C-alpha positions in Angstrom: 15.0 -4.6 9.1 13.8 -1.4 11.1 14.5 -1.2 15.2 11.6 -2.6 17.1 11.2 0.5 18.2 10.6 2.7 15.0 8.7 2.2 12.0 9.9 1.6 8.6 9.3 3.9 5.3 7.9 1.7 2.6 8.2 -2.2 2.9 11.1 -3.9 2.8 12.8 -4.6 -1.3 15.2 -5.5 -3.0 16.9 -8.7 -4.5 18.5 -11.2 -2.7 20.9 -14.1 -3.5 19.0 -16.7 -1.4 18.3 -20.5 -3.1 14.6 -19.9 -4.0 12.4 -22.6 -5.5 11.4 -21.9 -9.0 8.1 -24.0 -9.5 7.3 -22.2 -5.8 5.4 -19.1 -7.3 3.9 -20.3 -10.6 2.5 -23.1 -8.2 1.1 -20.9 -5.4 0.1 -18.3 -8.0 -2.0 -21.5 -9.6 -3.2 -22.7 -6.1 -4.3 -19.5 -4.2 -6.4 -18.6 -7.6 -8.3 -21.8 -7.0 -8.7 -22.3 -3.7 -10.1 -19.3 -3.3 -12.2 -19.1 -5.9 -13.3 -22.7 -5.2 -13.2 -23.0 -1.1 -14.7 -18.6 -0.6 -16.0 -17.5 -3.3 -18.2 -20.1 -5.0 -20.4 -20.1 -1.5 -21.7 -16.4 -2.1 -22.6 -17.3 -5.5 -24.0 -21.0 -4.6 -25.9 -19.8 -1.3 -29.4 -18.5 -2.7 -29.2 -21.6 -4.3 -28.8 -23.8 -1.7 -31.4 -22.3 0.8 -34.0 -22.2 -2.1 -33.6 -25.9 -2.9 -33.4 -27.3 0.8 -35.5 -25.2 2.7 -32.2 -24.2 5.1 -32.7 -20.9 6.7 -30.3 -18.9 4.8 -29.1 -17.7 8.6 -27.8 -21.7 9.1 -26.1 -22.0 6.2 -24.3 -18.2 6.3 -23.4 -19.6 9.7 -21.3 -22.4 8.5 -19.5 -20.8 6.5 -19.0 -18.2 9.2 -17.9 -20.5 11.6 -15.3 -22.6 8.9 -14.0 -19.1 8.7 -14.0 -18.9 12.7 -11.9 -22.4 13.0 -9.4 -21.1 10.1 -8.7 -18.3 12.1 -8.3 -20.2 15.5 -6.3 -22.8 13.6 -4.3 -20.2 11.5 -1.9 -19.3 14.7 -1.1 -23.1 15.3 -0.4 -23.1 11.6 1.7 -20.4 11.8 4.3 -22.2 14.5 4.3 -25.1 12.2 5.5 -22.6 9.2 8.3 -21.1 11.1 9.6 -24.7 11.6 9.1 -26.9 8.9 7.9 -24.6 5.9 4.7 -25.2 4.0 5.1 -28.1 2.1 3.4 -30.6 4.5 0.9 -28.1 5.9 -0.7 -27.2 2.4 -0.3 -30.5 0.8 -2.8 -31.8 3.5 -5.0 -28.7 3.6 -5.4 -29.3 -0.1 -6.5 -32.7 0.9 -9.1 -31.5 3.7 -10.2 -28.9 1.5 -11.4 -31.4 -1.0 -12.5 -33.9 1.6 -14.8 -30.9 3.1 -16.2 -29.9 -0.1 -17.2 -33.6 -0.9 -19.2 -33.3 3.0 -20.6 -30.0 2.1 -22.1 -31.5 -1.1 -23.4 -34.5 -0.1 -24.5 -33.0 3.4 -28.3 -34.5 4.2 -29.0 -32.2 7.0 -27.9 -28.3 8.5 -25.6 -30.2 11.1 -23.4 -32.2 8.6 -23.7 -29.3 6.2 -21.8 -27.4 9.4 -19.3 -30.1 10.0 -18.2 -30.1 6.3 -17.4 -26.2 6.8 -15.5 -26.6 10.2 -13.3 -28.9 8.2 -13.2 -26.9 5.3 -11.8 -23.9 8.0 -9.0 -26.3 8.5 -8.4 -26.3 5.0 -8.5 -22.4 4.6 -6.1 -22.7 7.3 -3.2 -24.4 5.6 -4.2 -23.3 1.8 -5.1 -19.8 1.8 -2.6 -16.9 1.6 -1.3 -17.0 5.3 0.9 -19.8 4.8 1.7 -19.3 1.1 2.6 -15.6 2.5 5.2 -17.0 5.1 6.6 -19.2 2.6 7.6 -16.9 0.1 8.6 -14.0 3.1 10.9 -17.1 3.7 12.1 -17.7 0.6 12.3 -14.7 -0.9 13.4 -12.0 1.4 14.5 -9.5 1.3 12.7 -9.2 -2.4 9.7 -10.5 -0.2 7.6 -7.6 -1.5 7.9 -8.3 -5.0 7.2 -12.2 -4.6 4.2 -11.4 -2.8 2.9 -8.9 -4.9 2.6 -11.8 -7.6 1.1 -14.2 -6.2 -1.7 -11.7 -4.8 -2.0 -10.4 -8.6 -2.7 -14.1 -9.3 -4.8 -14.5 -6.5 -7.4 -11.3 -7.4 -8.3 -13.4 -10.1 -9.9 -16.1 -8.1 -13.1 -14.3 -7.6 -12.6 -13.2 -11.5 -12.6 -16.7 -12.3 -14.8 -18.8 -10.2 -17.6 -16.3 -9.4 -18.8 -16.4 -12.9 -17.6 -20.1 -13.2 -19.9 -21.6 -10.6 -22.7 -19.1 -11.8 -22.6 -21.3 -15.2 -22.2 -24.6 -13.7 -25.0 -23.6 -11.4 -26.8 -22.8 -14.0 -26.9 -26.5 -15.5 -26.4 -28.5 -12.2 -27.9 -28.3 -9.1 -25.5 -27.0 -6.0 -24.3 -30.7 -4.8 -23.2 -31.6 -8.4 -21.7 -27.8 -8.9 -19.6 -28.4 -5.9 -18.6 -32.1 -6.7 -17.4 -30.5 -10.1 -15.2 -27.6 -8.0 -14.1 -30.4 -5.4 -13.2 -32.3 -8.5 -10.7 -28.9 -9.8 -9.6 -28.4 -6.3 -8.2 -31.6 -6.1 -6.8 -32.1 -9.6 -5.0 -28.6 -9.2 -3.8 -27.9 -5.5 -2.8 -31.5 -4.5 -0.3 -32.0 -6.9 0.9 -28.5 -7.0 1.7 -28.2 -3.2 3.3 -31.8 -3.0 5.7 -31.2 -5.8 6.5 -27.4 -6.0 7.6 -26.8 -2.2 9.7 -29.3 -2.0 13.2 -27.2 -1.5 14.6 -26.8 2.0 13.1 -24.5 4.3 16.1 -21.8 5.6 16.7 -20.6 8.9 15.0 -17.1 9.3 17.5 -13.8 9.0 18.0 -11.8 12.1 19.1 -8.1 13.0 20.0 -7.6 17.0 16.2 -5.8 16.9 14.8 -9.1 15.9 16.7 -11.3 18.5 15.7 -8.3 21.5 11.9 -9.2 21.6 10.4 -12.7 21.0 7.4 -13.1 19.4 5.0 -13.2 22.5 6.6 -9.8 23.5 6.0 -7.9 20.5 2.3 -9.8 20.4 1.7 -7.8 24.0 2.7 -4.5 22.2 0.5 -1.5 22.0 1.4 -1.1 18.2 0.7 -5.1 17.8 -2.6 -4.5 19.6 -3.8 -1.5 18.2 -2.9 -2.7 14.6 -4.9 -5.8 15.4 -7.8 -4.0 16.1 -7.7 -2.0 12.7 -7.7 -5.0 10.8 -10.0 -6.8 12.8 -12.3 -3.7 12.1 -11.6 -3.6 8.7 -11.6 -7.4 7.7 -15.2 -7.2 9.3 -16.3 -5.0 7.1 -14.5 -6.3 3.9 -15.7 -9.3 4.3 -19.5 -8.8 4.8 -19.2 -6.7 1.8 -17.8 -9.3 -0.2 -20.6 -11.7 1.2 -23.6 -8.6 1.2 -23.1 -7.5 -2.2 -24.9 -10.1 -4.1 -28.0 -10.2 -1.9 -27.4 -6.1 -2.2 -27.8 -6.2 -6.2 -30.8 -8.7 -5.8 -32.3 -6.7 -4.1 -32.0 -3.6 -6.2 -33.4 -6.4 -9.2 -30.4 -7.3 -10.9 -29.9 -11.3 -11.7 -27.8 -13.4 -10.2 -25.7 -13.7 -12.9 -25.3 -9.5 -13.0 -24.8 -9.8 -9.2 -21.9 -12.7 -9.3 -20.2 -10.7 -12.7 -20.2 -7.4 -10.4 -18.6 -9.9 -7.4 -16.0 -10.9 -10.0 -15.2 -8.4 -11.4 -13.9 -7.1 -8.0 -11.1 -9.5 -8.1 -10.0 -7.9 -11.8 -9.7 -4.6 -9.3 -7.5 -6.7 -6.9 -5.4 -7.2 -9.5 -4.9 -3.8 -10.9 -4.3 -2.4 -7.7 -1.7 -4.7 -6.7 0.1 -3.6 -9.3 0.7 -0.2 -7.5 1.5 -1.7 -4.2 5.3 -1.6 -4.2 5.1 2.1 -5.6 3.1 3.1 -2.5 5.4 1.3 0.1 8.4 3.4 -1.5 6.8 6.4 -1.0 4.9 5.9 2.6 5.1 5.0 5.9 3.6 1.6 7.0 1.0 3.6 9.6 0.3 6.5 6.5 -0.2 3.2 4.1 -2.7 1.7 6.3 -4.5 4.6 7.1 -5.1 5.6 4.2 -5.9 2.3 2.7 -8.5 1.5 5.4 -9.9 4.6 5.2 -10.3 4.0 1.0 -12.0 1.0 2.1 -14.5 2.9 3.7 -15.0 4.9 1.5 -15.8 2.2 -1.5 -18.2 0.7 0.6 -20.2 4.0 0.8 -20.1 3.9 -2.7 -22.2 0.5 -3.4 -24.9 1.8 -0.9 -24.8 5.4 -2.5 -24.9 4.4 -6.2 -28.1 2.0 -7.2 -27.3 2.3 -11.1 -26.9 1.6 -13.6 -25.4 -1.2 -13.8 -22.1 0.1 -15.4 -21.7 2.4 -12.7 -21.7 -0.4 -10.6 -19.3 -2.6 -12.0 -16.8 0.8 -11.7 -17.3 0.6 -8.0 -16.7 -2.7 -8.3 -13.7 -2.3 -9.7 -12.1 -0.1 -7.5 -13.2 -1.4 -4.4 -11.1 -4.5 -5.8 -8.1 -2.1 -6.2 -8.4 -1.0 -2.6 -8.8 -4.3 -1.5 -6.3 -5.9 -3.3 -4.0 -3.5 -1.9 -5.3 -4.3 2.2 -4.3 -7.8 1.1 -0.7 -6.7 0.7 -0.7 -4.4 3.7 -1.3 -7.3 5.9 1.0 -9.6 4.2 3.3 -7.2 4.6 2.3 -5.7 8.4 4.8 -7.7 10.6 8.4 -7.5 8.5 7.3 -3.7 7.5 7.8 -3.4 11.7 9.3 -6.6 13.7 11.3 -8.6 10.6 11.1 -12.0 9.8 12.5 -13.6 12.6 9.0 -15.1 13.6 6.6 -14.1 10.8 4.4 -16.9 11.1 3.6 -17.1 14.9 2.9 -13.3 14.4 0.7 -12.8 11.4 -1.3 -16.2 12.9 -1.5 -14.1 15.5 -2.3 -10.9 13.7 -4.7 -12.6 11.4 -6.8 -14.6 14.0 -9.1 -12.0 15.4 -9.1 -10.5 11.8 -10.3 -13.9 10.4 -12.5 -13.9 13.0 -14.5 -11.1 12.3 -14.3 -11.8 9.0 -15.9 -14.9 9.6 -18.8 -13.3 12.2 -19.3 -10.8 9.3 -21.8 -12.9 6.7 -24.0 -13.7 9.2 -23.6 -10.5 11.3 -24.4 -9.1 8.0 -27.1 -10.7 6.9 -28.6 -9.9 10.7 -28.2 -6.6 10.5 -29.6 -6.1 6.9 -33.1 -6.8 8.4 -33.4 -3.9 11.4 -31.6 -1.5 9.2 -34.3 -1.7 6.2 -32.3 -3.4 3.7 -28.5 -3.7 2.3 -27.7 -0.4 1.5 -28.1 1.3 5.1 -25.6 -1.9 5.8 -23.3 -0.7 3.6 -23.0 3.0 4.8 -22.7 1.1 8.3 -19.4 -1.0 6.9 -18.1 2.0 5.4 -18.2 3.8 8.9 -17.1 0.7 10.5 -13.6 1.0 8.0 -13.3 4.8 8.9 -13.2 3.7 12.2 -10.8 1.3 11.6 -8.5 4.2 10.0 -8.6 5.9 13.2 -7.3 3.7 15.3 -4.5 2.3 12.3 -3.0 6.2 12.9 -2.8 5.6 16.3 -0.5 3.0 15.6 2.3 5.6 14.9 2.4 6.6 18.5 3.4 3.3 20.4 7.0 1.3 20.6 7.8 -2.1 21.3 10.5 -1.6 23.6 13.5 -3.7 23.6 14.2 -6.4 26.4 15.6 -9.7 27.0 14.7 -12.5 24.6 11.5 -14.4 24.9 9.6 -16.3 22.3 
């Protein structure tokens, strides 16, 4: 790895002799496909449905969600600690468990409140499931051929929204939300559970070190200028990612498209995650980790733009679509890869909880902050040029990361 106080060219690759687990990948490849396309994705798809046959202010329920995202990030740094000690097996065994115990509350919920609670455990779940801990396990496992390993199981996971977006679309089609989430609960369980119990079982090694690592602890490097300022970025840009993801089917509604057009245009985004994993590893050869997430944020941006700019037809749409996927596809990697691109391995998990938590959080603010904004700005496309500026903002202050250093002192975790 680099010195604390420099940054690297490209992320770290390579092939390593390490013991790796070999049902370990196939496995999370399996489980981050559906537990995201179940636990995220099926909500933006399911929402319109559920305010329409409860009465719910659609503001409440976007809320809940929001605020299971809010307690995944919150509980993602605990998490973390918990990775860099005993590796994931435990941890995502028994978010696979509260993941299906939260779905069963969220479809059976009588009232807003418990329809709230059901999502605050469910942010648990995202928590110990979702691709922070798979991420830490196979940095783990895999390094220094982390990059690679990653890239897979993100390829896999771009196809969740492929998948389940259309997926729930149908069963919502023939069942009404509670049983459509009963019958997702139902997959979740049958497919996560078993996967996480069985396939990361193998011991969990002690983390590599360089003398850079061992100079600065985790808690130093998290009160870094570069740590802070590339925490800011994200958190700018997961803001807007997010309330795109969430926007864009109340976007296309409103422009007179169906539901079904509008959840096919959501899902095909994740066929564009994907793709544009695939030229991940290519980038990091050729680029600096502050060039790559400059110009990666900045792409962001600019895709956003896009869906505001471009109304039709519908072909056109799914192209932006598409490669708003690639780009965010490829954001998925450059925060996967963020902390060993800069400060090693040593205590991944700590950092990227760390890393991820205000990100997560805005993410999670975003849907509702979103849907609140749609309504003084005159609709969903003057929020979407607003996002886009939001992610060029975010660009700026991801360049800035170039001109800081984590200094080297004594140890301190």
């Amino acid at each position: 790895m680099t010195d604390l106080g420099t940054f690297t060219r490209g992320a770290a690759t390579g092939t390593g002799d390490r013991s790796r687990p070999r049902a370990a990948l196939p496995a999370l490849c399996a489980t981050q496909i559906v537990s995201w396309g179940i636990v995220y994705y099926a909500f933006p798809v399911l929402n319109p449905q559920i305010t329409a046959a409860t009465g719910w202010p659609a503001g409440a329920t976007t809320a809940a969600f929001s605020l299971g995202l809010v307690v995944s990030a919150l509980a993602g740094i605990r998490v973390g600690r918990i990775l860099d000690r005993r590796g994931p097996r435990a941890v995502m065994t028994v978010g696979s468990v509260l993941g299906v115990i939260s779905l069963l509350i969220v479809a059976a919920a009588p009232n807003v409140p418990v329809f709230i609670a059901g999502w605050v455990l469910t942010g648990l779940a995202m928590a110990s499931t979702f691709y922070q801990p798979a991420f830490a396990a196979l940095t783990r496992w895999w390094a220094p051929d982390h990059v690679r390993a990653l890239t897979i199981v993100t390829l896999a996971g771009g196809l969740a929204s492929t998948v389940f977006a259309p997926l729930t679309a149908v069963l919502a089609d023939h069942l009404s939300w509670r049983h459509t989430y009963l019958v997702l609960a139902g997959i979740l369980a049958a497919v996560t559970i078993p996967a996480h119990a069985l396939a990361l079982r193998a011991p969990w090694p002690d983390a590599p070190t360089s003398p850079a690592q061992a100079a600065a602890g985790a808690a130093e490097v998290g009160r870094s200028r570069p740590f802070l300022l590339l925490a800011a970025a994200f958190t700018l840009s997961g803001f807007a990612m997010y309330a795109v993801v969430v926007a864009l089917v109340p976007l296309l509604l409103e422009r007179g498209y169906t539901t079904s057009q509008a959840a096919w245009a959501l899902g095909i985004g994740g066929a564009g995650q994907t793709l544009g994993r695939t030229l991940y590893a290519a980038l990091a050869r050729r680029t600096t980790a502050t060039a790559r997430a400059t110009v990666l944020i900045a792409l962001g941006g600019l895709t956003t733009a896009a869906f505001a700019a471009v109304p039709g037809p519908y072909a056109l749409i799914i192209a932006v679509s598409v490669v708003a996927g690639m780009v965010r596809g490829n954001l998925t990697l450059l925060q996967a890869t963020a902390i060993t691109d800069r400060w090693g391995t040593t205590h991944y998990g700590r950092l990227s909880g760390l890393l991820a938590a205000p990100a997560t959080t805005a993410a999670a603010l975003a849907p509702f902050a979103g849907a609140a904004l749609a309504v003084p700005l005159g609709g969903y496309g003057p929020l979407f040029f607003l996002l886009g500026a939001v992610s060029v903002a975010a660009a700026l202050i991801a360049a800035w990361t170039a001109t800081g250093a984590v200094y080297r002192r004594s140890p301190r975790v």
